[in-house]
Amino acid sequence: MQGFQRRQTSSSQQRAVNREERSPSVLITALTIGTVVLLLAVTFVADWLRTPELNIIDAPQFLSPNQDNSFDTAIINYRISEEAAVTASVFNEGGSLVRQIIDAQTQPAGQHFLTWDGTDSLGRRVADGSYRVEISAQGAIRSRSNSVALTVDTLPPPLQLVNMPEGGRVRDALLPVEGL
């Protein structure tokens, strides 16, 4: 009987030893799986929360929409780092919306441009003054905005005759311009 008890004891001791030998590998496996799941979760959340980069590359500083074919439109070039819903709006000096040029339009990553002709949402020419064109790129959750200031001036510059004596006058209001 003692021999049988010894065998049982040695078998139970072997099972305990086997459990002790297996426990570190089970623990390491569990930690590895946990780490992988954590990294995937962090990567997914970070990717989901990523905000597209938005840079205005080139924009004029003034606009003269008086149909003289000189600065009648403002072309604004911008770049987005990834696909985003882009919105472009024009605001006056008081911060009121004048016109929505682009409304949540999905655009791929890369360089894009927009054109503003100096009109409001009803197609009327805006008054002279300072305006702000704001471009926003909406990611999954967050957005990034950038803006450019434009001065609208519809008055043509005064024409001054260089070789005219001081106080001199011309007979006809219409002067032909030659040599251009």
mmCIF file of N, CA, C and O in Angstrom, residues 53 66 75 82 110 116-118 130 141 152-153 158 166:
data_model
loop_
_atom_site.group_PDB
_atom_site.id
_atom_site.type_symbol
_atom_site.label_atom_id
_atom_site.label_comp_id
_atom_site.label_asym_id
_atom_site.label_seq_id
_atom_site.Cartn_x
_atom_site.Cartn_y
_atom_site.Cartn_z
ATOM 1 N N GLU A 53 -4.176 66.600 -42.924
ATOM 2 C CA GLU A 53 -3.393 67.841 -43.013
ATOM 3 C C GLU A 53 -3.987 68.684 -44.138
ATOM 4 O O GLU A 53 -4.357 68.165 -45.181
ATOM 5 N N ASN A 66 -14.533 93.432 -61.293
ATOM 6 C CA ASN A 66 -15.238 94.485 -62.015
ATOM 7 C C ASN A 66 -15.281 94.210 -63.523
ATOM 8 O O ASN A 66 -15.475 95.126 -64.311
ATOM 9 N N ILE A 75 -8.077 82.439 -57.335
ATOM 10 C CA ILE A 75 -7.852 80.994 -57.381
ATOM 11 C C ILE A 75 -6.973 80.633 -56.193
ATOM 12 O O ILE A 75 -5.859 81.145 -56.055
ATOM 13 N N GLU A 82 -4.915 63.367 -47.074
ATOM 14 C CA GLU A 82 -5.675 62.131 -47.243
ATOM 15 C C GLU A 82 -7.093 62.493 -47.655
ATOM 16 O O GLU A 82 -7.486 63.659 -47.588
ATOM 17 N N GLY A 110 -4.135 65.038 -52.122
ATOM 18 C CA GLY A 110 -3.418 65.699 -53.210
ATOM 19 C C GLY A 110 -3.715 67.185 -53.273
ATOM 20 O O GLY A 110 -4.273 67.771 -52.349
ATOM 21 N N TRP A 116 -13.095 81.733 -56.506
ATOM 22 C CA TRP A 116 -14.164 82.620 -56.042
ATOM 23 C C TRP A 116 -14.184 83.836 -56.951
ATOM 24 O O TRP A 116 -13.152 84.472 -57.171
ATOM 25 N N ASP A 117 -15.362 84.149 -57.455
ATOM 26 C CA ASP A 117 -15.512 85.253 -58.394
ATOM 27 C C ASP A 117 -15.980 86.555 -57.757
ATOM 28 O O ASP A 117 -16.337 87.503 -58.453
ATOM 29 N N GLY A 118 -15.996 86.622 -56.447
ATOM 30 C CA GLY A 118 -16.375 87.857 -55.755
ATOM 31 C C GLY A 118 -17.872 88.052 -55.651
ATOM 32 O O GLY A 118 -18.331 89.183 -55.475
ATOM 33 N N SER A 130 -12.793 93.575 -46.739
ATOM 34 C CA SER A 130 -11.973 92.404 -46.416
ATOM 35 C C SER A 130 -12.861 91.183 -46.242
ATOM 36 O O SER A 130 -13.906 91.250 -45.596
ATOM 37 N N ILE A 141 -13.396 61.896 -37.468
ATOM 38 C CA ILE A 141 -13.997 62.560 -36.314
ATOM 39 C C ILE A 141 -13.609 64.028 -36.251
ATOM 40 O O ILE A 141 -14.429 64.875 -35.993
ATOM 41 N N VAL A 152 -11.360 92.794 -51.389
ATOM 42 C CA VAL A 152 -12.125 93.011 -52.611
ATOM 43 C C VAL A 152 -12.144 94.511 -52.890
ATOM 44 O O VAL A 152 -12.505 95.311 -52.029
ATOM 45 N N ASP A 153 -11.725 94.876 -54.100
ATOM 46 C CA ASP A 153 -11.683 96.276 -54.520
ATOM 47 C C ASP A 153 -12.199 96.348 -55.950
ATOM 48 O O ASP A 153 -11.516 95.915 -56.879
ATOM 49 N N PRO A 158 -7.189 105.015 -60.766
ATOM 50 C CA PRO A 158 -7.317 106.233 -61.572
ATOM 51 C C PRO A 158 -6.265 106.248 -62.689
ATOM 52 O O PRO A 158 -5.139 105.797 -62.506
ATOM 53 N N GLU A 166 0.581 119.893 -65.742
ATOM 54 C CA GLU A 166 -0.241 120.056 -64.538
ATOM 55 C C GLU A 166 -1.431 120.962 -64.854
ATOM 56 O O GLU A 166 -1.272 122.036 -65.410
#
